[in-house]
Short mmCIF file of C-alpha atoms and ligand atoms in Angstrom, two decimals:
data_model
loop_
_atom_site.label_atom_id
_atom_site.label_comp_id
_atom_site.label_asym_id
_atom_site.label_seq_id
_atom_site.Cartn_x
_atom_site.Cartn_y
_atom_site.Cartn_z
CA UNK V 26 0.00 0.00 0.00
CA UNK V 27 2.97 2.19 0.88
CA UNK V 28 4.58 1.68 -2.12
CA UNK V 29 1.42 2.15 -4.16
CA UNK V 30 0.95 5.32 -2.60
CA UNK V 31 4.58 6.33 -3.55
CA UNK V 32 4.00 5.73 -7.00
CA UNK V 33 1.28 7.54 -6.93
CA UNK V 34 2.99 10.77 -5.66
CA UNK V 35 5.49 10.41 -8.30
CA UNK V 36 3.25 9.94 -10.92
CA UNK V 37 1.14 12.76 -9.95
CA UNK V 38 4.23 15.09 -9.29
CA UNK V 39 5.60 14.30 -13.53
CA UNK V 40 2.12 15.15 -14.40
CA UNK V 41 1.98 18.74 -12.74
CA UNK V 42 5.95 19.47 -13.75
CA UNK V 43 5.19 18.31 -17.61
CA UNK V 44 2.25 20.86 -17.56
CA UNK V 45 4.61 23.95 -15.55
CA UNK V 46 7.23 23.50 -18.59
CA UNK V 47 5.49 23.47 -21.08
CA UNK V 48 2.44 25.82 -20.73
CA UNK V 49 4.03 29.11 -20.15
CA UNK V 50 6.91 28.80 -22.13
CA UNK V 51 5.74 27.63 -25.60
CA UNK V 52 8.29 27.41 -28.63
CA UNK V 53 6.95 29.77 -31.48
CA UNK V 54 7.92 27.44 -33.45
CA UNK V 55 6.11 24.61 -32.97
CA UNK V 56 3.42 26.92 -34.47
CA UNK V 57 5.21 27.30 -37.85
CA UNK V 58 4.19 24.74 -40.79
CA UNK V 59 6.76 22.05 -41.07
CA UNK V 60 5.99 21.78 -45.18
CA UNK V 61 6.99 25.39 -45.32
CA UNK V 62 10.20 24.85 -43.14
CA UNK V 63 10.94 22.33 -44.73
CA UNK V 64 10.76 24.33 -48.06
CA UNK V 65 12.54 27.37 -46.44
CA UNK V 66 15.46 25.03 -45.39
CA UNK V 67 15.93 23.63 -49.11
CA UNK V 68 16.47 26.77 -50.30
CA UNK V 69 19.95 28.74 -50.81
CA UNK V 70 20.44 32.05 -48.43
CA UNK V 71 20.94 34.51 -50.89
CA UNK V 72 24.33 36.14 -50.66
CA UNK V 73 22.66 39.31 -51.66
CA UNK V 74 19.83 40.84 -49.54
CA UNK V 75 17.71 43.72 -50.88
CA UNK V 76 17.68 46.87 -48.12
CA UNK V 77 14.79 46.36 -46.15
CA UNK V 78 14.02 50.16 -45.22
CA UNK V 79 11.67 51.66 -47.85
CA UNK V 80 14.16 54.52 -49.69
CA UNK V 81 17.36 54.17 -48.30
CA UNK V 82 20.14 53.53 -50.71
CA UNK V 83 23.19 51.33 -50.44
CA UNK V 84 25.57 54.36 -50.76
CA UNK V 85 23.88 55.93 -47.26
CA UNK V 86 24.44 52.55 -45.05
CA UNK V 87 27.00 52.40 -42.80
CA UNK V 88 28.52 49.94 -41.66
CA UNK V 89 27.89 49.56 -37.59
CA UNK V 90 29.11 45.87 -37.05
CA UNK V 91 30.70 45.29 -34.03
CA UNK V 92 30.95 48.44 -32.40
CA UNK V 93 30.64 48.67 -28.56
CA UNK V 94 27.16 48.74 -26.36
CA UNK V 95 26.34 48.77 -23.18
CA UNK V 96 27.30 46.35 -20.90
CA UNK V 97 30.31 44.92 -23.17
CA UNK V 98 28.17 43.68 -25.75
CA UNK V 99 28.96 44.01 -29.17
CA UNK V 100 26.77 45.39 -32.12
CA UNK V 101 25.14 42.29 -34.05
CA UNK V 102 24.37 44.19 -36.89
CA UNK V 103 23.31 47.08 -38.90
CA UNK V 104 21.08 50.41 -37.80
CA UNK V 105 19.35 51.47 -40.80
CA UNK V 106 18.41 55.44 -40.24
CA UNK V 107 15.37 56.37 -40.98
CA UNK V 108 11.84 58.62 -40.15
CA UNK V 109 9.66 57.05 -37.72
CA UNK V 110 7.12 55.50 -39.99
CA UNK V 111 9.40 54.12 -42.89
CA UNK V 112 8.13 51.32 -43.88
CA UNK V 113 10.42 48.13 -43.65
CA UNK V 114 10.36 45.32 -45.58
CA UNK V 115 11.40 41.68 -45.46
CA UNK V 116 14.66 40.85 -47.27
CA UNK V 117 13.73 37.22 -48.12
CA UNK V 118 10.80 35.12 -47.81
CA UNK V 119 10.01 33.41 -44.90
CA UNK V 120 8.09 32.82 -41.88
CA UNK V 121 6.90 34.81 -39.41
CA UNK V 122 8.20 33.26 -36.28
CA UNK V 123 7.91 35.42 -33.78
CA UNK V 124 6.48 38.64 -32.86
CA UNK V 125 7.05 38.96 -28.74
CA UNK V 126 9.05 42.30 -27.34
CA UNK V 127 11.89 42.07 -25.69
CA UNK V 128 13.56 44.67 -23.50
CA UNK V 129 16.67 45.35 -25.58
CA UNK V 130 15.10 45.22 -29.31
CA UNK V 131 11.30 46.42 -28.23
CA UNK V 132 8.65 45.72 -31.03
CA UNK V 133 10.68 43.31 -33.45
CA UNK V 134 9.73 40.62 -35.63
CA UNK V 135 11.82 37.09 -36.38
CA UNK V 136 11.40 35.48 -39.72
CA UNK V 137 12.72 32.02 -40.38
CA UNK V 138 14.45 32.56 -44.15
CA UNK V 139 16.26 30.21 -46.62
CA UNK V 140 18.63 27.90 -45.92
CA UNK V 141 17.91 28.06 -42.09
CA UNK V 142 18.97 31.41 -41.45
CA UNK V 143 16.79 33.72 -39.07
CA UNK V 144 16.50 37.76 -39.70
CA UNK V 145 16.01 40.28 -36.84
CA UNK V 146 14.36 43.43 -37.29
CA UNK V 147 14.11 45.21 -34.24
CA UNK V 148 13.19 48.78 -32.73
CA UNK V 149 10.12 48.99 -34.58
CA UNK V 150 7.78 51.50 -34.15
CA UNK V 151 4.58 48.70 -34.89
CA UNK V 152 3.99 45.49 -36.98
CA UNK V 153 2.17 45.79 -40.01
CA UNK V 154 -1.29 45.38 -39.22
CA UNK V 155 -2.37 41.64 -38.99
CA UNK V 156 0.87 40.26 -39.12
CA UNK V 157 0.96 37.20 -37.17
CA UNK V 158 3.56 34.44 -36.00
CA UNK V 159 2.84 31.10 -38.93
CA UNK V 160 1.83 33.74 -41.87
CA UNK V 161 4.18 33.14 -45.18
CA UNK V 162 5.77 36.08 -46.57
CA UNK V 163 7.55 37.22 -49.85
CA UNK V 164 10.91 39.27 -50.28
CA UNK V 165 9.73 42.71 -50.51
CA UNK V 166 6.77 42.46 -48.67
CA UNK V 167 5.90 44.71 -45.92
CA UNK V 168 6.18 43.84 -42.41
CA UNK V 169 6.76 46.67 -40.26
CA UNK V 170 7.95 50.13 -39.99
CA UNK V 171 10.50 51.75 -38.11
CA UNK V 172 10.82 53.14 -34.62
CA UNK V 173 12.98 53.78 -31.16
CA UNK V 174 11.28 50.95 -29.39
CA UNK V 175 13.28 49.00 -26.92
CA UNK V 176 16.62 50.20 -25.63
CA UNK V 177 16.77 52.88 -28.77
CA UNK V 178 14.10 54.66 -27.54
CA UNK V 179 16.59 57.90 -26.58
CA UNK V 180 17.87 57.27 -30.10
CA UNK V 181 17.30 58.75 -33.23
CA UNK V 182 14.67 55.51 -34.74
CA UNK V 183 16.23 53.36 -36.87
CA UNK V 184 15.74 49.50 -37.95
CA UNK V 185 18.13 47.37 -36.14
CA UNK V 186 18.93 44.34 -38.93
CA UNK V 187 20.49 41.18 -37.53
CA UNK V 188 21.15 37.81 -39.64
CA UNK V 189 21.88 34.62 -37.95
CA UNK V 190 22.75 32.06 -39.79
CA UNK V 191 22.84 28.72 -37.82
CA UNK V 192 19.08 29.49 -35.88
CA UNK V 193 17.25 32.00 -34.17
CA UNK V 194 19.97 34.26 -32.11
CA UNK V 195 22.74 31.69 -33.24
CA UNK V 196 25.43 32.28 -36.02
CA UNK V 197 25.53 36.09 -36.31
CA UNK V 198 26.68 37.48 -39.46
CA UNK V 199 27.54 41.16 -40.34
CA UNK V 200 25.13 41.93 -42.72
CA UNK V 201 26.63 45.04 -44.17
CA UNK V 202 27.98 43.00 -47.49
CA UNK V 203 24.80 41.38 -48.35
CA UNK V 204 23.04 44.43 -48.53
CA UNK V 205 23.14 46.08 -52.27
ZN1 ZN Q 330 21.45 48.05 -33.72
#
């Protein structure tokens, strides 16, 4: 009976910790179509981007790689300037994988691209209306538009542009030279 009561306990005990790991904290992922990441995988990361702020030109980027911020970190990639409102555009197509803020990077959205590789736009001032985490979208197509949200809100607003190239946060890349 003792023992029988023991199992019980145990039982009952992985039942409640299964549902306290994985109710809160939820993988966007899991949401995303595997058909479509599939797809996105087989393709080639272009090693050309277009620039994903509406009327900037190549010639006005610079090139802000790697340059100090606050608490030793270093810059993972590029700050597009830009009015507040511009819209911003996704380089390649992908999925919309997730849409959460986060303290440093504010209103931002994560798209799963070719060939595996993940692209961070951050600082936005809003998503595009009705964008949501799962939804398919083309190169070109609009997703956002810039802001000072996050930690650049006593900055000028600009889009911050990250690529990652071996998953989402992992594999940084400066993505000055793949912008033309
Ligand atoms: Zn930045």
């Amino acid at each position: 009976m003792r023992q029988y009561l023991a199992l019980t306990w145990i039982a009952l005990i992985t039942v409640l910790l299964a549902a306290c790991s994985s109710t809160p904290k939820k993988s966007p992922s899991i949401q995303l179509n595997p058909i479509l990441v599939k797809k996105l995988n087989s393709l080639q990361m272009p090693n050309s981007l277009p620039i994903p702020v509406a009327r900037v030109h190549a010639a006005e980027l610079k090139d802000t790689w790697g340059a100090s911020r606050s608490r030793g970190r270093l810059h993972e990639g590029i700050d597009i300037i830009a009015p507040r409102g511009t819209k911003v555009f996704s380089v390649t197509e992908g999925l919309i994988a997730d849409l959460r803020k986060n303290n440093l990077g504010g209103k931002v959205v994560w798209i799963l691209g070719p060939g595996g590789s993940w692209h961070y736009y951050a600082h936005l001032d809003g998503h595009k209306r009705g964008l949501k985490v799962g939804n398919y979208v083309q190169k070109g197509q609009l997703i956002g538009y810039v802001g000072n949200s996050g930690n650049a809100r006593h900055t000028a607003p600009h889009l911050h542009y990250g690529i990652y190239l071996q998953g989402k946060g992992r594999g940084v890349v400066n993505p000055y030279p793949y912008l033309r």
